[in-house]
């Protein structure tokens, strides 16, 4: 997890927006964390993988619906 002060964050906004696709960024003001920037898809994939238990971390070109549909069919024996 990266930590950056608000002044540096504002100066380099686009850099941190790109960086948040791979790691969370804590934004501080006066030494206190005031915000956390993260990629929402990362959390969705992690939660989905935890729930299914047998999914790989890399889903390739599959959509959420494809992944869920495949797992449901496997669980039902199809």
PDB file of N, CA, C and O in Angstrom:
ATOM      1  N   UNK A   1       0.850  -1.172   0.000  1.00  0.00           N
ATOM      2  CA  UNK A   1       0.000   0.000   0.000  1.00  0.00           C
ATOM      3  C   UNK A   1       0.894   1.233   0.000  1.00  0.00           C
ATOM      4  O   UNK A   1       1.814   1.358   0.788  1.00  0.00           O
ATOM      5  N   UNK A   2       0.604   2.143  -0.899  1.00  0.00           N
ATOM      6  CA  UNK A   2       1.347   3.388  -1.056  1.00  0.00           C
ATOM      7  C   UNK A   2       0.713   4.470  -0.173  1.00  0.00           C
ATOM      8  O   UNK A   2      -0.495   4.486   0.017  1.00  0.00           O
ATOM      9  N   UNK A   3       1.548   5.370   0.344  1.00  0.00           N
ATOM     10  CA  UNK A   3       1.021   6.485   1.131  1.00  0.00           C
ATOM     11  C   UNK A   3       1.584   7.776   0.555  1.00  0.00           C
ATOM     12  O   UNK A   3       2.787   7.868   0.289  1.00  0.00           O
ATOM     13  N   UNK A   4       0.725   8.773   0.367  1.00  0.00           N
ATOM     14  CA  UNK A   4       1.134  10.027  -0.255  1.00  0.00           C
ATOM     15  C   UNK A   4       0.386  11.181   0.417  1.00  0.00           C
ATOM     16  O   UNK A   4      -0.767  11.032   0.814  1.00  0.00           O
ATOM     17  N   UNK A   5       1.065  12.331   0.535  1.00  0.00           N
ATOM     18  CA  UNK A   5       0.351  13.471   1.115  1.00  0.00           C
ATOM     19  C   UNK A   5      -0.526  14.124   0.046  1.00  0.00           C
ATOM     20  O   UNK A   5      -0.318  13.944  -1.151  1.00  0.00           O
ATOM     21  N   UNK A   6      -1.498  14.873   0.481  1.00  0.00           N
ATOM     22  CA  UNK A   6      -2.513  15.417  -0.416  1.00  0.00           C
ATOM     23  C   UNK A   6      -1.912  16.370  -1.452  1.00  0.00           C
ATOM     24  O   UNK A   6      -2.360  16.413  -2.601  1.00  0.00           O
ATOM     25  N   UNK A   7      -0.879  17.113  -1.081  1.00  0.00           N
ATOM     26  CA  UNK A   7      -0.248  18.040  -2.026  1.00  0.00           C
ATOM     27  C   UNK A   7       0.399  17.280  -3.176  1.00  0.00           C
ATOM     28  O   UNK A   7       0.193  17.606  -4.349  1.00  0.00           O
ATOM     29  N   UNK A   8       1.162  16.227  -2.856  1.00  0.00           N
ATOM     30  CA  UNK A   8       1.798  15.412  -3.886  1.00  0.00           C
ATOM     31  C   UNK A   8       0.746  14.687  -4.723  1.00  0.00           C
ATOM     32  O   UNK A   8       0.884  14.564  -5.937  1.00  0.00           O
ATOM     33  N   UNK A   9      -0.308  14.231  -4.069  1.00  0.00           N
ATOM     34  CA  UNK A   9      -1.382  13.554  -4.787  1.00  0.00           C
ATOM     35  C   UNK A   9      -2.004  14.480  -5.833  1.00  0.00           C
ATOM     36  O   UNK A   9      -2.229  14.077  -6.971  1.00  0.00           O
ATOM     37  N   UNK A  10      -2.275  15.714  -5.446  1.00  0.00           N
ATOM     38  CA  UNK A  10      -2.878  16.667  -6.391  1.00  0.00           C
ATOM     39  C   UNK A  10      -1.942  16.975  -7.550  1.00  0.00           C
ATOM     40  O   UNK A  10      -2.378  17.104  -8.699  1.00  0.00           O
ATOM     41  N   UNK A  11      -0.650  17.091  -7.277  1.00  0.00           N
ATOM     42  CA  UNK A  11       0.319  17.400  -8.332  1.00  0.00           C
ATOM     43  C   UNK A  11       0.473  16.249  -9.322  1.00  0.00           C
ATOM     44  O   UNK A  11       0.748  16.469 -10.497  1.00  0.00           O
ATOM     45  N   UNK A  12       0.338  15.033  -8.842  1.00  0.00           N
ATOM     46  CA  UNK A  12       0.574  13.842  -9.666  1.00  0.00           C
ATOM     47  C   UNK A  12      -0.658  12.950  -9.762  1.00  0.00           C
ATOM     48  O   UNK A  12      -0.549  11.726  -9.739  1.00  0.00           O
ATOM     49  N   UNK A  13      -1.814  13.564  -9.874  1.00  0.00           N
ATOM     50  CA  UNK A  13      -3.090  12.850  -9.853  1.00  0.00           C
ATOM     51  C   UNK A  13      -3.132  11.684 -10.838  1.00  0.00           C
ATOM     52  O   UNK A  13      -3.495  10.572 -10.474  1.00  0.00           O
ATOM     53  N   UNK A  14      -2.743  11.914 -12.086  1.00  0.00           N
ATOM     54  CA  UNK A  14      -2.859  10.860 -13.091  1.00  0.00           C
ATOM     55  C   UNK A  14      -1.933   9.680 -12.799  1.00  0.00           C
ATOM     56  O   UNK A  14      -2.285   8.530 -13.053  1.00  0.00           O
ATOM     57  N   UNK A  15      -0.772   9.959 -12.248  1.00  0.00           N
ATOM     58  CA  UNK A  15       0.137   8.873 -11.860  1.00  0.00           C
ATOM     59  C   UNK A  15      -0.524   7.985 -10.804  1.00  0.00           C
ATOM     60  O   UNK A  15      -0.502   6.758 -10.909  1.00  0.00           O
ATOM     61  N   UNK A  16      -1.125   8.595  -9.803  1.00  0.00           N
ATOM     62  CA  UNK A  16      -1.740   7.820  -8.722  1.00  0.00           C
ATOM     63  C   UNK A  16      -3.016   7.120  -9.171  1.00  0.00           C
ATOM     64  O   UNK A  16      -3.336   6.040  -8.679  1.00  0.00           O
ATOM     65  N   UNK A  17      -3.725   7.695 -10.127  1.00  0.00           N
ATOM     66  CA  UNK A  17      -4.900   7.007 -10.674  1.00  0.00           C
ATOM     67  C   UNK A  17      -4.482   5.734 -11.404  1.00  0.00           C
ATOM     68  O   UNK A  17      -5.161   4.712 -11.312  1.00  0.00           O
ATOM     69  N   UNK A  18      -3.375   5.776 -12.110  1.00  0.00           N
ATOM     70  CA  UNK A  18      -2.864   4.564 -12.763  1.00  0.00           C
ATOM     71  C   UNK A  18      -2.358   3.564 -11.732  1.00  0.00           C
ATOM     72  O   UNK A  18      -2.598   2.362 -11.849  1.00  0.00           O
ATOM     73  N   UNK A  19      -1.664   4.066 -10.723  1.00  0.00           N
ATOM     74  CA  UNK A  19      -1.088   3.193  -9.705  1.00  0.00           C
ATOM     75  C   UNK A  19      -2.156   2.461  -8.891  1.00  0.00           C
ATOM     76  O   UNK A  19      -1.955   1.324  -8.486  1.00  0.00           O
ATOM     77  N   UNK A  20      -3.308   3.082  -8.707  1.00  0.00           N
ATOM     78  CA  UNK A  20      -4.339   2.457  -7.870  1.00  0.00           C
ATOM     79  C   UNK A  20      -4.940   1.216  -8.518  1.00  0.00           C
ATOM     80  O   UNK A  20      -5.644   0.455  -7.855  1.00  0.00           O
ATOM     81  N   UNK A  21      -4.653   0.969  -9.792  1.00  0.00           N
ATOM     82  CA  UNK A  21      -5.141  -0.268 -10.407  1.00  0.00           C
ATOM     83  C   UNK A  21      -4.393  -1.482  -9.861  1.00  0.00           C
ATOM     84  O   UNK A  21      -4.885  -2.599  -9.947  1.00  0.00           O
ATOM     85  N   UNK A  22      -3.205  -1.253  -9.290  1.00  0.00           N
ATOM     86  CA  UNK A  22      -2.433  -2.381  -8.778  1.00  0.00           C
ATOM     87  C   UNK A  22      -2.249  -2.371  -7.265  1.00  0.00           C
ATOM     88  O   UNK A  22      -1.896  -3.395  -6.684  1.00  0.00           O
ATOM     89  N   UNK A  23      -2.469  -1.228  -6.618  1.00  0.00           N
ATOM     90  CA  UNK A  23      -2.334  -1.178  -5.165  1.00  0.00           C
ATOM     91  C   UNK A  23      -3.172  -0.040  -4.594  1.00  0.00           C
ATOM     92  O   UNK A  23      -3.478   0.921  -5.286  1.00  0.00           O
ATOM     93  N   UNK A  24      -3.529  -0.169  -3.332  1.00  0.00           N
ATOM     94  CA  UNK A  24      -4.282   0.882  -2.660  1.00  0.00           C
ATOM     95  C   UNK A  24      -3.355   2.041  -2.338  1.00  0.00           C
ATOM     96  O   UNK A  24      -2.166   1.850  -2.092  1.00  0.00           O
ATOM     97  N   UNK A  25      -3.913   3.241  -2.342  1.00  0.00           N
ATOM     98  CA  UNK A  25      -3.139   4.443  -2.048  1.00  0.00           C
ATOM     99  C   UNK A  25      -3.798   5.177  -0.894  1.00  0.00           C
ATOM    100  O   UNK A  25      -4.970   5.535  -0.969  1.00  0.00           O
ATOM    101  N   UNK A  26      -3.044   5.380   0.174  1.00  0.00           N
ATOM    102  CA  UNK A  26      -3.519   6.162   1.315  1.00  0.00           C
ATOM    103  C   UNK A  26      -3.130   7.615   1.086  1.00  0.00           C
ATOM    104  O   UNK A  26      -1.961   7.908   0.846  1.00  0.00           O
ATOM    105  N   UNK A  27      -4.095   8.511   1.206  1.00  0.00           N
ATOM    106  CA  UNK A  27      -3.844   9.943   1.035  1.00  0.00           C
ATOM    107  C   UNK A  27      -3.884  10.583   2.413  1.00  0.00           C
ATOM    108  O   UNK A  27      -4.854  10.406   3.155  1.00  0.00           O
ATOM    109  N   UNK A  28      -2.810  11.301   2.744  1.00  0.00           N
ATOM    110  CA  UNK A  28      -2.700  11.890   4.074  1.00  0.00           C
ATOM    111  C   UNK A  28      -2.752  13.413   4.010  1.00  0.00           C
ATOM    112  O   UNK A  28      -2.390  14.019   3.009  1.00  0.00           O
ATOM    113  N   UNK A  29      -3.196  13.987   5.109  1.00  0.00           N
ATOM    114  CA  UNK A  29      -3.190  15.436   5.278  1.00  0.00           C
ATOM    115  C   UNK A  29      -2.763  15.698   6.717  1.00  0.00           C
ATOM    116  O   UNK A  29      -3.432  15.247   7.647  1.00  0.00           O
ATOM    117  N   UNK A  30      -1.647  16.372   6.869  1.00  0.00           N
ATOM    118  CA  UNK A  30      -1.132  16.603   8.215  1.00  0.00           C
ATOM    119  C   UNK A  30      -0.738  15.330   8.936  1.00  0.00           C
ATOM    120  O   UNK A  30      -0.834  15.242  10.154  1.00  0.00           O
ATOM    121  N   UNK A  31      -0.318  14.315   8.183  1.00  0.00           N
ATOM    122  CA  UNK A  31       0.106  13.058   8.776  1.00  0.00           C
ATOM    123  C   UNK A  31      -1.015  12.075   9.071  1.00  0.00           C
ATOM    124  O   UNK A  31      -0.761  10.942   9.444  1.00  0.00           O
ATOM    125  N   UNK A  32      -2.268  12.505   8.900  1.00  0.00           N
ATOM    126  CA  UNK A  32      -3.411  11.619   9.133  1.00  0.00           C
ATOM    127  C   UNK A  32      -3.964  11.127   7.800  1.00  0.00           C
ATOM    128  O   UNK A  32      -4.065  11.888   6.845  1.00  0.00           O
ATOM    129  N   UNK A  33      -4.339   9.859   7.758  1.00  0.00           N
ATOM    130  CA  UNK A  33      -4.960   9.314   6.546  1.00  0.00           C
ATOM    131  C   UNK A  33      -6.374   9.887   6.430  1.00  0.00           C
ATOM    132  O   UNK A  33      -7.188   9.748   7.339  1.00  0.00           O
ATOM    133  N   UNK A  34      -6.635  10.564   5.302  1.00  0.00           N
ATOM    134  CA  UNK A  34      -7.949  11.174   5.085  1.00  0.00           C
ATOM    135  C   UNK A  34      -8.753  10.458   4.005  1.00  0.00           C
ATOM    136  O   UNK A  34      -9.959  10.645   3.895  1.00  0.00           O
ATOM    137  N   UNK A  35      -8.075   9.620   3.206  1.00  0.00           N
ATOM    138  CA  UNK A  35      -8.777   8.888   2.148  1.00  0.00           C
ATOM    139  C   UNK A  35      -7.922   7.702   1.705  1.00  0.00           C
ATOM    140  O   UNK A  35      -6.706   7.696   1.892  1.00  0.00           O
ATOM    141  N   UNK A  36      -8.602   6.726   1.127  1.00  0.00           N
ATOM    142  CA  UNK A  36      -7.913   5.581   0.524  1.00  0.00           C
ATOM    143  C   UNK A  36      -8.467   5.421  -0.877  1.00  0.00           C
ATOM    144  O   UNK A  36      -9.682   5.337  -1.073  1.00  0.00           O
ATOM    145  N   UNK A  37      -7.572   5.392  -1.861  1.00  0.00           N
ATOM    146  CA  UNK A  37      -7.953   5.222  -3.259  1.00  0.00           C
ATOM    147  C   UNK A  37      -7.648   3.790  -3.656  1.00  0.00           C
ATOM    148  O   UNK A  37      -6.531   3.309  -3.460  1.00  0.00           O
ATOM    149  N   UNK A  38      -8.649   3.086  -4.167  1.00  0.00           N
ATOM    150  CA  UNK A  38      -8.424   1.699  -4.566  1.00  0.00           C
ATOM    151  C   UNK A  38      -9.239   1.371  -5.806  1.00  0.00           C
ATOM    152  O   UNK A  38     -10.152   2.095  -6.182  1.00  0.00           O
ATOM    153  N   UNK A  39      -8.912   0.253  -6.421  1.00  0.00           N
ATOM    154  CA  UNK A  39      -9.608  -0.219  -7.606  1.00  0.00           C
ATOM    155  C   UNK A  39     -10.782  -1.092  -7.159  1.00  0.00           C
ATOM    156  O   UNK A  39     -10.566  -2.135  -6.552  1.00  0.00           O
ATOM    157  N   UNK A  40     -12.021  -0.686  -7.441  1.00  0.00           N
ATOM    158  CA  UNK A  40     -13.163  -1.472  -6.978  1.00  0.00           C
ATOM    159  C   UNK A  40     -13.232  -2.864  -7.603  1.00  0.00           C
ATOM    160  O   UNK A  40     -13.708  -3.799  -6.968  1.00  0.00           O
ATOM    161  N   UNK A  41     -12.756  -3.036  -8.826  1.00  0.00           N
ATOM    162  CA  UNK A  41     -12.788  -4.353  -9.463  1.00  0.00           C
ATOM    163  C   UNK A  41     -11.890  -5.344  -8.736  1.00  0.00           C
ATOM    164  O   UNK A  41     -12.195  -6.517  -8.654  1.00  0.00           O
ATOM    165  N   UNK A  42     -10.785  -4.866  -8.204  1.00  0.00           N
ATOM    166  CA  UNK A  42      -9.867  -5.738  -7.480  1.00  0.00           C
ATOM    167  C   UNK A  42     -10.574  -6.398  -6.298  1.00  0.00           C
ATOM    168  O   UNK A  42     -10.459  -7.593  -6.090  1.00  0.00           O
ATOM    169  N   UNK A  43     -11.319  -5.626  -5.555  1.00  0.00           N
ATOM    170  CA  UNK A  43     -12.044  -6.175  -4.409  1.00  0.00           C
ATOM    171  C   UNK A  43     -13.142  -7.136  -4.859  1.00  0.00           C
ATOM    172  O   UNK A  43     -13.373  -8.159  -4.227  1.00  0.00           O
ATOM    173  N   UNK A  44     -13.809  -6.820  -5.961  1.00  0.00           N
ATOM    174  CA  UNK A  44     -14.860  -7.699  -6.464  1.00  0.00           C
ATOM    175  C   UNK A  44     -14.282  -9.057  -6.842  1.00  0.00           C
ATOM    176  O   UNK A  44     -14.808 -10.098  -6.469  1.00  0.00           O
ATOM    177  N   UNK A  45     -13.169  -9.050  -7.589  1.00  0.00           N
ATOM    178  CA  UNK A  45     -12.538 -10.300  -7.995  1.00  0.00           C
ATOM    179  C   UNK A  45     -12.057 -11.091  -6.788  1.00  0.00           C
ATOM    180  O   UNK A  45     -12.182 -12.307  -6.740  1.00  0.00           O
ATOM    181  N   UNK A  46     -11.466 -10.410  -5.803  1.00  0.00           N
ATOM    182  CA  UNK A  46     -10.982 -11.105  -4.609  1.00  0.00           C
ATOM    183  C   UNK A  46     -12.139 -11.747  -3.863  1.00  0.00           C
ATOM    184  O   UNK A  46     -12.067 -12.895  -3.462  1.00  0.00           O
ATOM    185  N   UNK A  47     -13.232 -11.019  -3.703  1.00  0.00           N
ATOM    186  CA  UNK A  47     -14.402 -11.556  -3.010  1.00  0.00           C
ATOM    187  C   UNK A  47     -14.990 -12.725  -3.789  1.00  0.00           C
ATOM    188  O   UNK A  47     -15.328 -13.760  -3.206  1.00  0.00           O
ATOM    189  N   UNK A  48     -15.090 -12.578  -5.095  1.00  0.00           N
ATOM    190  CA  UNK A  48     -15.615 -13.654  -5.931  1.00  0.00           C
ATOM    191  C   UNK A  48     -14.741 -14.900  -5.826  1.00  0.00           C
ATOM    192  O   UNK A  48     -15.242 -16.012  -5.665  1.00  0.00           O
ATOM    193  N   UNK A  49     -13.427 -14.725  -5.860  1.00  0.00           N
ATOM    194  CA  UNK A  49     -12.518 -15.861  -5.741  1.00  0.00           C
ATOM    195  C   UNK A  49     -12.639 -16.517  -4.368  1.00  0.00           C
ATOM    196  O   UNK A  49     -12.618 -17.740  -4.254  1.00  0.00           O
ATOM    197  N   UNK A  50     -12.776 -15.704  -3.322  1.00  0.00           N
ATOM    198  CA  UNK A  50     -12.937 -16.258  -1.975  1.00  0.00           C
ATOM    199  C   UNK A  50     -14.224 -17.058  -1.860  1.00  0.00           C
ATOM    200  O   UNK A  50     -14.254 -18.123  -1.244  1.00  0.00           O
ATOM    201  N   UNK A  51     -15.306 -16.559  -2.437  1.00  0.00           N
ATOM    202  CA  UNK A  51     -16.587 -17.248  -2.359  1.00  0.00           C
ATOM    203  C   UNK A  51     -16.571 -18.556  -3.142  1.00  0.00           C
ATOM    204  O   UNK A  51     -17.079 -19.567  -2.677  1.00  0.00           O
ATOM    205  N   UNK A  52     -15.983 -18.534  -4.314  1.00  0.00           N
ATOM    206  CA  UNK A  52     -15.973 -19.733  -5.149  1.00  0.00           C
ATOM    207  C   UNK A  52     -14.887 -20.706  -4.720  1.00  0.00           C
ATOM    208  O   UNK A  52     -15.015 -21.904  -4.910  1.00  0.00           O
ATOM    209  N   UNK A  53     -13.804 -20.195  -4.173  1.00  0.00           N
ATOM    210  CA  UNK A  53     -12.756 -21.044  -3.642  1.00  0.00           C
ATOM    211  C   UNK A  53     -11.884 -21.735  -4.663  1.00  0.00           C
ATOM    212  O   UNK A  53     -10.770 -22.109  -4.358  1.00  0.00           O
ATOM    213  N   UNK A  54     -12.359 -21.908  -5.854  1.00  0.00           N
ATOM    214  CA  UNK A  54     -11.580 -22.686  -6.820  1.00  0.00           C
ATOM    215  C   UNK A  54     -11.196 -21.879  -8.055  1.00  0.00           C
ATOM    216  O   UNK A  54     -10.693 -22.432  -9.013  1.00  0.00           O
ATOM    217  N   UNK A  55     -11.420 -20.589  -8.024  1.00  0.00           N
ATOM    218  CA  UNK A  55     -11.096 -19.773  -9.193  1.00  0.00           C
ATOM    219  C   UNK A  55      -9.647 -19.320  -9.163  1.00  0.00           C
ATOM    220  O   UNK A  55      -9.077 -19.098  -8.109  1.00  0.00           O
ATOM    221  N   UNK A  56      -9.073 -19.156 -10.339  1.00  0.00           N
ATOM    222  CA  UNK A  56      -7.730 -18.619 -10.461  1.00  0.00           C
ATOM    223  C   UNK A  56      -7.797 -17.105 -10.228  1.00  0.00           C
ATOM    224  O   UNK A  56      -8.848 -16.485 -10.362  1.00  0.00           O
ATOM    225  N   UNK A  57      -6.677 -16.502  -9.914  1.00  0.00           N
ATOM    226  CA  UNK A  57      -6.633 -15.051  -9.711  1.00  0.00           C
ATOM    227  C   UNK A  57      -6.771 -14.309 -11.040  1.00  0.00           C
ATOM    228  O   UNK A  57      -7.278 -13.204 -11.092  1.00  0.00           O
ATOM    229  N   UNK A  58      -6.322 -14.917 -12.141  1.00  0.00           N
ATOM    230  CA  UNK A  58      -6.396 -14.270 -13.449  1.00  0.00           C
ATOM    231  C   UNK A  58      -7.598 -14.820 -14.208  1.00  0.00           C
ATOM    232  O   UNK A  58      -7.647 -15.990 -14.545  1.00  0.00           O
ATOM    233  N   UNK A  59      -8.573 -13.975 -14.484  1.00  0.00           N
ATOM    234  CA  UNK A  59      -9.797 -14.408 -15.145  1.00  0.00           C
ATOM    235  C   UNK A  59      -9.782 -14.182 -16.649  1.00  0.00           C
ATOM    236  O   UNK A  59     -10.753 -14.476 -17.328  1.00  0.00           O
ATOM    237  N   UNK A  60      -8.686 -13.630 -17.170  1.00  0.00           N
ATOM    238  CA  UNK A  60      -8.587 -13.412 -18.607  1.00  0.00           C
ATOM    239  C   UNK A  60      -9.665 -12.490 -19.121  1.00  0.00           C
ATOM    240  O   UNK A  60      -9.936 -11.449 -18.551  1.00  0.00           O
ATOM    241  N   UNK A  61     -10.325 -12.894 -20.223  1.00  0.00           N
ATOM    242  CA  UNK A  61     -11.340 -12.059 -20.855  1.00  0.00           C
ATOM    243  C   UNK A  61     -12.754 -12.372 -20.382  1.00  0.00           C
ATOM    244  O   UNK A  61     -13.715 -11.837 -20.919  1.00  0.00           O
ATOM    245  N   UNK A  62     -12.900 -13.224 -19.393  1.00  0.00           N
ATOM    246  CA  UNK A  62     -14.235 -13.601 -18.926  1.00  0.00           C
ATOM    247  C   UNK A  62     -14.882 -12.458 -18.154  1.00  0.00           C
ATOM    248  O   UNK A  62     -14.215 -11.691 -17.480  1.00  0.00           O
ATOM    249  N   UNK A  63     -16.196 -12.389 -18.254  1.00  0.00           N
ATOM    250  CA  UNK A  63     -16.949 -11.402 -17.483  1.00  0.00           C
ATOM    251  C   UNK A  63     -17.375 -12.017 -16.160  1.00  0.00           C
ATOM    252  O   UNK A  63     -17.260 -13.226 -15.956  1.00  0.00           O
ATOM    253  N   UNK A  64     -17.877 -11.182 -15.272  1.00  0.00           N
ATOM    254  CA  UNK A  64     -18.383 -11.683 -13.996  1.00  0.00           C
ATOM    255  C   UNK A  64     -19.460 -12.737 -14.236  1.00  0.00           C
ATOM    256  O   UNK A  64     -19.473 -13.779 -13.597  1.00  0.00           O
ATOM    257  N   UNK A  65     -20.360 -12.467 -15.159  1.00  0.00           N
ATOM    258  CA  UNK A  65     -21.459 -13.390 -15.440  1.00  0.00           C
ATOM    259  C   UNK A  65     -20.946 -14.732 -15.963  1.00  0.00           C
ATOM    260  O   UNK A  65     -21.473 -15.783 -15.603  1.00  0.00           O
ATOM    261  N   UNK A  66     -19.920 -14.699 -16.817  1.00  0.00           N
ATOM    262  CA  UNK A  66     -19.328 -15.941 -17.322  1.00  0.00           C
ATOM    263  C   UNK A  66     -18.775 -16.782 -16.176  1.00  0.00           C
ATOM    264  O   UNK A  66     -19.005 -17.984 -16.089  1.00  0.00           O
ATOM    265  N   UNK A  67     -18.031 -16.129 -15.307  1.00  0.00           N
ATOM    266  CA  UNK A  67     -17.394 -16.833 -14.188  1.00  0.00           C
ATOM    267  C   UNK A  67     -18.441 -17.432 -13.260  1.00  0.00           C
ATOM    268  O   UNK A  67     -18.380 -18.601 -12.892  1.00  0.00           O
ATOM    269  N   UNK A  68     -19.409 -16.626 -12.875  1.00  0.00           N
ATOM    270  CA  UNK A  68     -20.455 -17.099 -11.964  1.00  0.00           C
ATOM    271  C   UNK A  68     -21.257 -18.215 -12.613  1.00  0.00           C
ATOM    272  O   UNK A  68     -21.536 -19.237 -11.990  1.00  0.00           O
ATOM    273  N   UNK A  69     -21.605 -18.056 -13.895  1.00  0.00           N
ATOM    274  CA  UNK A  69     -22.364 -19.078 -14.612  1.00  0.00           C
ATOM    275  C   UNK A  69     -21.634 -20.402 -14.667  1.00  0.00           C
ATOM    276  O   UNK A  69     -22.220 -21.469 -14.443  1.00  0.00           O
ATOM    277  N   UNK A  70     -20.340 -20.371 -14.948  1.00  0.00           N
ATOM    278  CA  UNK A  70     -19.547 -21.597 -14.997  1.00  0.00           C
ATOM    279  C   UNK A  70     -19.521 -22.296 -13.629  1.00  0.00           C
ATOM    280  O   UNK A  70     -19.633 -23.512 -13.557  1.00  0.00           O
ATOM    281  N   UNK A  71     -19.359 -21.521 -12.584  1.00  0.00           N
ATOM    282  CA  UNK A  71     -19.293 -22.106 -11.236  1.00  0.00           C
ATOM    283  C   UNK A  71     -20.639 -22.711 -10.837  1.00  0.00           C
ATOM    284  O   UNK A  71     -20.694 -23.783 -10.222  1.00  0.00           O
ATOM    285  N   UNK A  72     -21.728 -22.054 -11.199  1.00  0.00           N
ATOM    286  CA  UNK A  72     -23.048 -22.586 -10.890  1.00  0.00           C
ATOM    287  C   UNK A  72     -23.257 -23.908 -11.630  1.00  0.00           C
ATOM    288  O   UNK A  72     -23.741 -24.882 -11.050  1.00  0.00           O
ATOM    289  N   UNK A  73     -22.870 -23.957 -12.905  1.00  0.00           N
ATOM    290  CA  UNK A  73     -23.011 -25.198 -13.664  1.00  0.00           C
ATOM    291  C   UNK A  73     -22.158 -26.321 -13.067  1.00  0.00           C
ATOM    292  O   UNK A  73     -22.605 -27.463 -12.988  1.00  0.00           O
ATOM    293  N   UNK A  74     -20.946 -25.997 -12.634  1.00  0.00           N
ATOM    294  CA  UNK A  74     -20.096 -27.016 -12.009  1.00  0.00           C
ATOM    295  C   UNK A  74     -20.743 -27.550 -10.728  1.00  0.00           C
ATOM    296  O   UNK A  74     -20.755 -28.749 -10.488  1.00  0.00           O
ATOM    297  N   UNK A  75     -21.260 -26.649  -9.913  1.00  0.00           N
ATOM    298  CA  UNK A  75     -21.867 -27.052  -8.636  1.00  0.00           C
ATOM    299  C   UNK A  75     -23.121 -27.913  -8.847  1.00  0.00           C
ATOM    300  O   UNK A  75     -23.443 -28.752  -8.038  1.00  0.00           O
ATOM    301  N   UNK A  76     -23.816 -27.673  -9.977  1.00  0.00           N
ATOM    302  CA  UNK A  76     -25.017 -28.427 -10.284  1.00  0.00           C
ATOM    303  C   UNK A  76     -24.729 -29.725 -11.019  1.00  0.00           C
ATOM    304  O   UNK A  76     -25.629 -30.500 -11.315  1.00  0.00           O
ATOM    305  N   UNK A  77     -23.457 -29.942 -11.363  1.00  0.00           N
ATOM    306  CA  UNK A  77     -23.083 -31.190 -12.017  1.00  0.00           C
ATOM    307  C   UNK A  77     -23.196 -31.185 -13.525  1.00  0.00           C
ATOM    308  O   UNK A  77     -23.228 -32.244 -14.146  1.00  0.00           O
ATOM    309  N   UNK A  78     -23.271 -30.043 -14.150  1.00  0.00           N
ATOM    310  CA  UNK A  78     -23.362 -29.967 -15.613  1.00  0.00           C
ATOM    311  C   UNK A  78     -22.012 -29.788 -16.247  1.00  0.00           C
ATOM    312  O   UNK A  78     -21.129 -29.266 -15.758  1.00  0.00           O
TER     313      UNK A  78
END
